[in-house]
Short mmCIF file of C-alpha atoms in Angstrom, two decimals:
data_model
loop_
_atom_site.label_atom_id
_atom_site.label_comp_id
_atom_site.label_asym_id
_atom_site.label_seq_id
_atom_site.Cartn_x
_atom_site.Cartn_y
_atom_site.Cartn_z
CA UNK A 1 0.46 -0.01 -0.31
CA UNK A 2 2.59 1.89 1.19
CA UNK A 3 4.56 1.53 -2.38
CA UNK A 4 0.74 2.99 -4.02
CA UNK A 5 1.33 5.47 -2.66
CA UNK A 6 4.50 6.71 -3.34
CA UNK A 7 4.51 6.19 -6.54
CA UNK A 8 1.21 8.35 -6.66
CA UNK A 9 2.36 10.91 -5.18
CA UNK A 10 5.44 10.17 -7.49
CA UNK A 11 3.50 10.37 -10.48
CA UNK A 12 1.22 13.75 -8.80
CA UNK A 13 5.07 15.79 -8.76
CA UNK A 14 5.74 14.67 -12.39
CA UNK A 15 3.06 16.20 -13.74
CA UNK A 16 2.59 19.05 -11.72
CA UNK A 17 6.65 20.34 -12.50
CA UNK A 18 5.43 18.41 -16.74
CA UNK A 19 2.51 21.33 -16.48
CA UNK A 20 4.82 24.02 -14.68
CA UNK A 21 7.32 24.21 -17.45
CA UNK A 22 4.52 24.01 -20.02
CA UNK A 23 3.25 26.95 -18.58
CA UNK A 24 6.86 29.21 -18.65
CA UNK A 25 7.85 28.32 -22.29
CA UNK A 26 3.82 30.06 -22.78
CA UNK A 27 4.51 32.17 -20.63
CA UNK A 28 8.59 33.07 -22.20
CA UNK A 29 6.89 33.50 -26.28
CA UNK A 30 4.10 35.39 -24.80
CA UNK A 31 6.54 38.89 -23.17
CA UNK A 32 8.80 37.72 -26.56
CA UNK A 33 6.25 38.21 -29.00
CA UNK A 34 4.88 41.08 -27.00
CA UNK A 35 8.36 43.06 -26.95
CA UNK A 36 7.96 42.44 -30.96
CA UNK A 37 4.30 44.11 -31.43
CA UNK A 38 5.72 47.41 -28.84
CA UNK A 39 9.76 47.44 -30.95
CA UNK A 40 7.23 46.79 -34.22
CA UNK A 41 4.19 49.36 -33.15
CA UNK A 42 1.03 49.72 -35.65
CA UNK A 43 3.41 46.76 -37.93
CA UNK A 44 1.71 44.26 -34.91
CA UNK A 45 -1.88 43.82 -36.54
CA UNK A 46 -0.28 43.37 -40.11
CA UNK A 47 2.23 40.15 -38.20
CA UNK A 48 -0.49 38.83 -36.53
CA UNK A 49 -3.31 38.69 -39.51
CA UNK A 50 -0.65 38.34 -42.63
CA UNK A 51 2.89 39.22 -44.38
CA UNK A 52 2.73 43.04 -45.01
CA UNK A 53 0.88 44.03 -48.28
CA UNK A 54 3.90 44.89 -50.81
CA UNK A 55 2.38 48.89 -51.55
CA UNK A 56 2.26 49.22 -47.48
CA UNK A 57 6.37 48.76 -47.07
CA UNK A 58 6.64 51.42 -49.90
CA UNK A 59 3.96 53.96 -48.59
CA UNK A 60 5.89 53.73 -45.51
CA UNK A 61 9.55 53.95 -46.28
CA UNK A 62 8.22 57.14 -48.45
CA UNK A 63 10.57 59.30 -48.30
CA UNK A 64 9.22 63.04 -47.73
CA UNK A 65 9.48 67.20 -46.96
CA UNK A 66 8.26 70.41 -45.88
CA UNK A 67 6.13 71.52 -43.63
CA UNK A 68 2.99 71.83 -42.18
CA UNK A 69 0.40 72.39 -44.84
CA UNK A 70 3.44 71.43 -47.79
CA UNK A 71 5.16 68.54 -47.73
CA UNK A 72 6.32 66.47 -51.17
CA UNK A 73 7.44 63.18 -51.96
CA UNK A 74 9.16 62.84 -55.05
CA UNK A 75 7.16 60.94 -58.58
CA UNK A 76 9.20 58.71 -59.90
CA UNK A 77 6.85 58.38 -62.17
CA UNK A 78 5.98 62.01 -64.09
CA UNK A 79 9.55 62.33 -63.86
CA UNK A 80 10.41 59.91 -65.51
CA UNK A 81 8.33 61.00 -68.22
CA UNK A 82 10.54 63.74 -69.36
CA UNK A 83 11.74 62.22 -73.99
CA UNK A 84 14.41 60.09 -73.66
CA UNK A 85 16.30 61.57 -76.46
CA UNK A 86 16.56 64.30 -74.29
CA UNK A 87 18.61 62.12 -71.71
CA UNK A 88 21.79 63.67 -73.60
CA UNK A 89 21.25 67.34 -73.00
CA UNK A 90 19.37 66.74 -69.60
CA UNK A 91 22.64 68.34 -67.87
CA UNK A 92 22.76 71.65 -69.16
CA UNK A 93 18.88 72.37 -68.63
CA UNK A 94 18.42 74.64 -66.21
CA UNK A 95 15.99 77.63 -67.72
CA UNK A 96 12.59 77.86 -65.86
CA UNK A 97 9.06 76.87 -67.06
CA UNK A 98 5.50 79.00 -67.30
CA UNK A 99 2.02 77.21 -68.78
CA UNK A 100 -1.21 78.78 -69.54
CA UNK A 101 -3.84 78.66 -66.77
CA UNK A 102 -6.45 78.15 -69.27
CA UNK A 103 -4.78 74.93 -70.76
CA UNK A 104 -2.92 74.19 -68.56
CA UNK A 105 -0.09 73.36 -70.62
CA UNK A 106 3.60 73.99 -69.49
CA UNK A 107 6.50 75.66 -71.17
CA UNK A 108 9.74 75.07 -70.79
CA UNK A 109 13.10 74.67 -72.59
CA UNK A 110 16.22 71.98 -73.42
CA UNK A 111 19.47 74.02 -75.07
CA UNK A 112 20.29 71.50 -77.89
CA UNK A 113 17.04 70.53 -77.72
CA UNK A 114 14.75 72.22 -78.58
CA UNK A 115 11.25 74.03 -76.72
CA UNK A 116 9.30 72.15 -75.22
CA UNK A 117 5.52 71.89 -73.86
CA UNK A 118 4.49 69.64 -71.75
CA UNK A 119 0.44 68.68 -70.53
CA UNK A 120 -1.25 69.59 -67.77
CA UNK A 121 -1.75 65.99 -66.68
CA UNK A 122 2.20 66.14 -66.88
CA UNK A 123 2.83 63.07 -69.21
CA UNK A 124 4.20 63.85 -72.21
CA UNK A 125 6.14 66.21 -73.70
CA UNK A 126 6.58 67.96 -76.76
CA UNK A 127 8.56 69.78 -78.87
CA UNK A 128 7.44 73.51 -80.72
CA UNK A 129 8.90 74.57 -83.64
CA UNK A 130 11.79 74.13 -85.88
CA UNK A 131 14.00 77.61 -85.73
CA UNK A 132 17.12 76.64 -84.93
CA UNK A 133 17.13 79.95 -82.46
CA UNK A 134 14.88 77.71 -80.80
CA UNK A 135 17.87 74.84 -79.09
CA UNK A 136 19.52 77.54 -78.09
CA UNK A 137 20.64 77.96 -74.29
CA UNK A 138 16.60 79.32 -72.05
CA UNK A 139 17.41 81.08 -68.91
CA UNK A 140 14.01 81.73 -68.61
CA UNK A 141 10.39 82.38 -70.38
CA UNK A 142 6.46 83.22 -70.10
CA UNK A 143 3.54 82.93 -70.95
CA UNK A 144 1.04 85.39 -72.34
CA UNK A 145 -1.10 87.10 -74.47
CA UNK A 146 -1.09 90.48 -76.36
CA UNK A 147 -4.14 91.47 -77.81
CA UNK A 148 -5.66 87.96 -77.00
CA UNK A 149 -2.72 85.87 -79.08
CA UNK A 150 -0.84 83.62 -77.02
CA UNK A 151 3.01 84.10 -77.21
CA UNK A 152 5.78 82.97 -75.16
CA UNK A 153 8.73 85.05 -74.57
CA UNK A 154 12.79 83.45 -74.26
CA UNK A 155 15.80 85.21 -72.63
CA UNK A 156 18.45 82.72 -73.74
CA UNK A 157 21.39 84.82 -71.66
CA UNK A 158 24.05 85.96 -73.89
CA UNK A 159 22.11 86.19 -76.84
CA UNK A 160 18.66 87.60 -77.67
CA UNK A 161 15.13 87.76 -76.25
CA UNK A 162 12.71 86.09 -77.91
CA UNK A 163 8.85 87.11 -78.85
CA UNK A 164 7.40 83.63 -80.82
CA UNK A 165 4.12 82.56 -80.79
CA UNK A 166 2.93 79.12 -79.47
CA UNK A 167 3.70 76.48 -82.46
CA UNK A 168 7.23 78.32 -82.70
CA UNK A 169 7.37 80.86 -85.32
CA UNK A 170 9.61 84.12 -84.13
CA UNK A 171 7.27 87.10 -84.08
CA UNK A 172 10.80 89.71 -83.09
CA UNK A 173 14.27 89.69 -82.30
CA UNK A 174 16.09 91.63 -79.60
CA UNK A 175 19.82 91.76 -79.08
CA UNK A 176 21.73 93.82 -77.34
CA UNK A 177 20.74 97.00 -76.20
CA UNK A 178 22.64 100.09 -77.83
CA UNK A 179 22.89 102.97 -75.55
CA UNK A 180 19.93 105.55 -75.95
CA UNK A 181 16.46 103.20 -75.14
CA UNK A 182 15.87 103.85 -71.76
CA UNK A 183 14.97 107.06 -70.09
CA UNK A 184 17.38 105.82 -67.09
CA UNK A 185 21.33 106.90 -67.51
CA UNK A 186 22.80 105.18 -65.67
CA UNK A 187 21.76 101.31 -68.10
CA UNK A 188 22.14 103.15 -71.48
CA UNK A 189 26.24 105.10 -70.06
CA UNK A 190 26.14 100.88 -69.61
CA UNK A 191 24.87 99.52 -72.84
CA UNK A 192 27.10 102.53 -74.60
CA UNK A 193 30.18 101.34 -74.01
CA UNK A 194 32.04 98.36 -75.73
CA UNK A 195 33.15 96.65 -73.14
CA UNK A 196 29.23 95.95 -71.54
CA UNK A 197 27.78 92.40 -72.30
CA UNK A 198 24.33 91.43 -72.24
CA UNK A 199 23.68 89.06 -69.20
CA UNK A 200 19.63 88.36 -69.86
CA UNK A 201 18.28 86.32 -66.22
CA UNK A 202 14.51 86.22 -66.84
CA UNK A 203 11.02 87.64 -68.73
CA UNK A 204 8.12 88.23 -67.24
CA UNK A 205 4.81 90.66 -68.61
CA UNK A 206 2.25 92.94 -67.20
CA UNK A 207 -0.08 94.68 -69.00
CA UNK A 208 1.08 94.51 -72.56
CA UNK A 209 4.95 95.33 -70.69
CA UNK A 210 7.92 92.49 -71.54
CA UNK A 211 9.83 92.94 -68.51
CA UNK A 212 13.50 91.49 -68.31
CA UNK A 213 16.10 91.11 -66.24
CA UNK A 214 19.99 91.81 -66.74
CA UNK A 215 22.15 90.27 -63.69
CA UNK A 216 24.71 88.44 -65.15
CA UNK A 217 26.26 91.38 -65.55
CA UNK A 218 27.84 94.32 -64.22
CA UNK A 219 24.42 95.93 -65.39
CA UNK A 220 21.90 95.07 -63.59
CA UNK A 221 19.14 95.83 -64.57
CA UNK A 222 15.93 95.22 -65.05
CA UNK A 223 14.50 96.31 -68.49
CA UNK A 224 11.75 96.73 -71.05
CA UNK A 225 10.31 95.37 -74.22
CA UNK A 226 7.35 97.33 -75.83
CA UNK A 227 4.86 96.29 -78.70
CA UNK A 228 4.21 98.64 -81.84
CA UNK A 229 2.90 97.80 -85.94
CA UNK A 230 3.63 93.55 -83.80
CA UNK A 231 7.40 94.60 -83.02
CA UNK A 232 9.09 94.11 -80.40
CA UNK A 233 11.53 96.01 -79.44
CA UNK A 234 12.78 97.46 -76.20
CA UNK A 235 11.07 100.59 -74.13
CA UNK A 236 12.13 103.29 -72.05
CA UNK A 237 11.42 101.85 -68.39
CA UNK A 238 14.90 100.39 -66.40
CA UNK A 239 15.81 100.84 -63.73
CA UNK A 240 18.09 98.86 -61.17
CA UNK A 241 22.54 98.79 -60.73
CA UNK A 242 24.59 97.02 -58.98
CA UNK A 243 24.17 97.70 -55.12
CA UNK A 244 22.63 97.21 -51.82
CA UNK A 245 20.20 100.09 -51.50
CA UNK A 246 16.14 98.84 -51.83
CA UNK A 247 15.64 99.45 -55.61
CA UNK A 248 19.20 97.76 -56.92
CA UNK A 249 20.52 94.98 -57.37
CA UNK A 250 22.75 92.21 -56.89
CA UNK A 251 22.83 89.60 -59.83
CA UNK A 252 18.76 90.58 -60.76
CA UNK A 253 18.22 87.36 -61.98
CA UNK A 254 14.78 86.00 -61.85
CA UNK A 255 11.65 88.07 -62.51
CA UNK A 256 8.27 87.50 -61.99
CA UNK A 257 4.56 89.62 -62.08
CA UNK A 258 2.03 89.32 -59.84
CA UNK A 259 -1.14 91.34 -58.65
CA UNK A 260 -0.28 94.19 -60.97
CA UNK A 261 3.67 93.98 -58.77
CA UNK A 262 6.91 93.08 -60.36
CA UNK A 263 9.24 90.83 -58.50
CA UNK A 264 13.23 90.54 -58.29
CA UNK A 265 14.38 87.92 -57.09
CA UNK A 266 18.26 89.63 -55.88
CA UNK A 267 19.92 86.35 -56.20
CA UNK A 268 23.60 87.55 -53.86
CA UNK A 269 21.25 89.61 -51.37
CA UNK A 270 18.62 86.21 -50.11
CA UNK A 271 15.81 88.60 -51.01
CA UNK A 272 12.56 88.70 -52.70
CA UNK A 273 12.12 92.63 -53.57
CA UNK A 274 8.46 93.64 -55.00
CA UNK A 275 8.17 97.03 -57.38
CA UNK A 276 5.33 99.13 -58.86
CA UNK A 277 5.21 98.42 -62.75
CA UNK A 278 6.46 101.74 -63.57
CA UNK A 279 9.98 100.13 -60.97
CA UNK A 280 9.30 102.26 -57.77
CA UNK A 281 10.58 100.02 -55.19
CA UNK A 282 7.53 98.65 -52.57
CA UNK A 283 9.41 96.84 -50.04
CA UNK A 284 10.93 93.53 -49.08
CA UNK A 285 9.77 90.12 -48.72
CA UNK A 286 11.13 88.92 -44.96
CA UNK A 287 11.45 86.18 -43.44
CA UNK A 288 13.67 83.92 -46.46
CA UNK A 289 16.34 82.15 -44.37
CA UNK A 290 20.18 84.78 -44.79
CA UNK A 291 22.36 83.42 -46.70
CA UNK A 292 19.23 82.27 -49.57
CA UNK A 293 20.78 82.39 -53.40
CA UNK A 294 16.98 82.84 -54.20
CA UNK A 295 16.87 82.36 -58.19
CA UNK A 296 13.43 82.47 -58.66
CA UNK A 297 9.87 83.10 -58.15
CA UNK A 298 6.42 81.57 -58.67
CA UNK A 299 2.19 81.72 -57.65
CA UNK A 300 0.11 78.89 -57.20
CA UNK A 301 -2.03 78.19 -53.71
CA UNK A 302 -2.10 81.66 -52.68
CA UNK A 303 1.92 80.83 -51.47
CA UNK A 304 5.09 82.33 -53.77
CA UNK A 305 6.71 79.64 -53.97
CA UNK A 306 11.05 80.19 -54.10
CA UNK A 307 14.02 78.23 -54.55
CA UNK A 308 17.46 79.18 -53.65
CA UNK A 309 20.42 77.87 -55.24
CA UNK A 310 22.96 76.45 -53.71
CA UNK A 311 21.91 74.58 -49.90
CA UNK A 312 22.38 76.44 -46.51
CA UNK A 313 24.55 74.40 -43.65
CA UNK A 314 24.14 70.92 -43.34
CA UNK A 315 20.82 70.56 -46.10
CA UNK A 316 21.24 68.12 -48.33
CA UNK A 317 20.38 70.05 -51.98
CA UNK A 318 18.99 73.58 -52.29
CA UNK A 319 15.90 74.32 -49.94
CA UNK A 320 12.26 75.25 -52.41
CA UNK A 321 10.83 77.98 -49.83
CA UNK A 322 6.76 77.97 -49.44
CA UNK A 323 5.94 81.47 -48.86
CA UNK A 324 2.57 83.51 -48.28
CA UNK A 325 4.20 86.91 -48.87
CA UNK A 326 5.22 88.26 -45.14
CA UNK A 327 5.64 85.04 -43.76
CA UNK A 328 7.95 81.22 -44.84
CA UNK A 329 5.38 77.77 -44.16
CA UNK A 330 7.96 75.54 -46.09
CA UNK A 331 11.39 74.16 -46.66
CA UNK A 332 11.24 71.97 -49.25
CA UNK A 333 14.53 70.00 -49.28
CA UNK A 334 14.38 67.91 -52.61
CA UNK A 335 17.56 65.68 -51.73
CA UNK A 336 16.01 64.72 -48.58
CA UNK A 337 13.85 62.39 -50.89
CA UNK A 338 17.04 60.75 -52.82
CA UNK A 339 16.42 61.77 -55.60
CA UNK A 340 20.03 60.95 -57.85
CA UNK A 341 21.73 63.51 -59.39
CA UNK A 342 20.01 67.06 -58.11
CA UNK A 343 22.21 69.11 -55.31
CA UNK A 344 21.37 73.06 -56.63
CA UNK A 345 18.55 73.76 -58.25
CA UNK A 346 17.86 76.88 -60.44
CA UNK A 347 14.46 77.26 -61.09
CA UNK A 348 10.70 75.59 -59.26
CA UNK A 349 7.04 76.46 -61.49
CA UNK A 350 3.77 74.66 -59.27
CA UNK A 351 1.63 73.16 -61.96
CA UNK A 352 -1.76 71.72 -60.18
CA UNK A 353 -2.81 68.50 -62.31
CA UNK A 354 -7.44 67.82 -62.33
CA UNK A 355 -8.03 64.58 -62.20
CA UNK A 356 -12.24 63.74 -61.33
CA UNK A 357 -12.92 67.72 -60.10
CA UNK A 358 -9.43 66.58 -58.01
CA UNK A 359 -6.70 69.13 -57.69
CA UNK A 360 -3.19 67.55 -57.02
CA UNK A 361 -0.67 70.10 -56.55
CA UNK A 362 3.26 68.65 -58.18
CA UNK A 363 6.26 70.88 -58.12
CA UNK A 364 8.43 70.81 -61.18
CA UNK A 365 11.93 71.55 -60.42
CA UNK A 366 14.37 72.43 -63.02
CA UNK A 367 18.11 71.77 -61.61
CA UNK A 368 21.45 73.42 -62.15
CA UNK A 369 25.05 72.38 -62.12
CA UNK A 370 24.87 68.97 -63.11
CA UNK A 371 21.13 69.45 -64.68
CA UNK A 372 18.50 67.49 -63.66
CA UNK A 373 14.27 67.40 -63.81
CA UNK A 374 12.11 66.58 -61.73
CA UNK A 375 8.88 66.51 -60.40
CA UNK A 376 7.18 66.06 -56.94
CA UNK A 377 3.48 65.64 -55.02
CA UNK A 378 1.91 67.55 -52.25
CA UNK A 379 1.32 65.09 -50.12
CA UNK A 380 -1.42 66.68 -47.62
#
């Protein structure tokens, strides 16, 4: 009887020990799984119910840049719409963009390749015109309507300003001033000198007048072009000169007409300067980070978009600023998006693509130095 009792107690002890071991093993497994959940946060749900879908992984891995309402990612598909037969010319590209607000067609230039139109959805590129002059470097461009006819004007640094219709027909070629055209003695004296150069950098249009930035020069001016009898030639209005007093420039690089005023990207001074259409100084934009070499100005979605030429401090590329005209609201660093080659930026253009009644904001970027075209997509 004692032997049976002993055997029973031994079996009970063995059973309890085995059960405790299982409980301990299960406890360790739960703890390990809990730690895994804690470490991976929101990925826990996917881990419990099967592998994460590849598109979810892509979304989580997407790089973004910017703050507030202006956060952007790199749209690789629209970037890749760049014409394949223009790849060899892309390193030279940095001229700028402008668009027809009625059709949404965007216009740009690729040196050696030609003047281009980009479809409103940014998926198709085509060339405009056959004139060889359109293959020269287009440093700045503007779309405008004059006397009911749609036109483009392009600034070709060192050579000319061209005015043309949308089929590529050149209406007028405006060459370096002789030094007798302007009601501004400093400009006349400069261009009358044999040492003077022709350093046009950008163009814009306001109420019958083309405004030209002439910043790649010691003759750092804004000048005007007027039309008479279908011929465009230098007007009388000019202003500026190199210097640091209000109304003077330190590389008048980009120029943009907005709200009946003229805005000039005063690059070396890191400024956007506002003038009346007659050239009277109004103000400079506030809240632009010191050291920003602001190249160009554009406007969309109740905000201005400004781009610096090169990075500040530890930035991975030159920044793009979303600005109200009073304050900076977002700093967008394309270098944070791992876009190949893109470091310096020459111009940025905001563009809406409308799909099924919904508008999506994109930024078209012209790189500089090594050249690069890229498209950024707003995420919010």
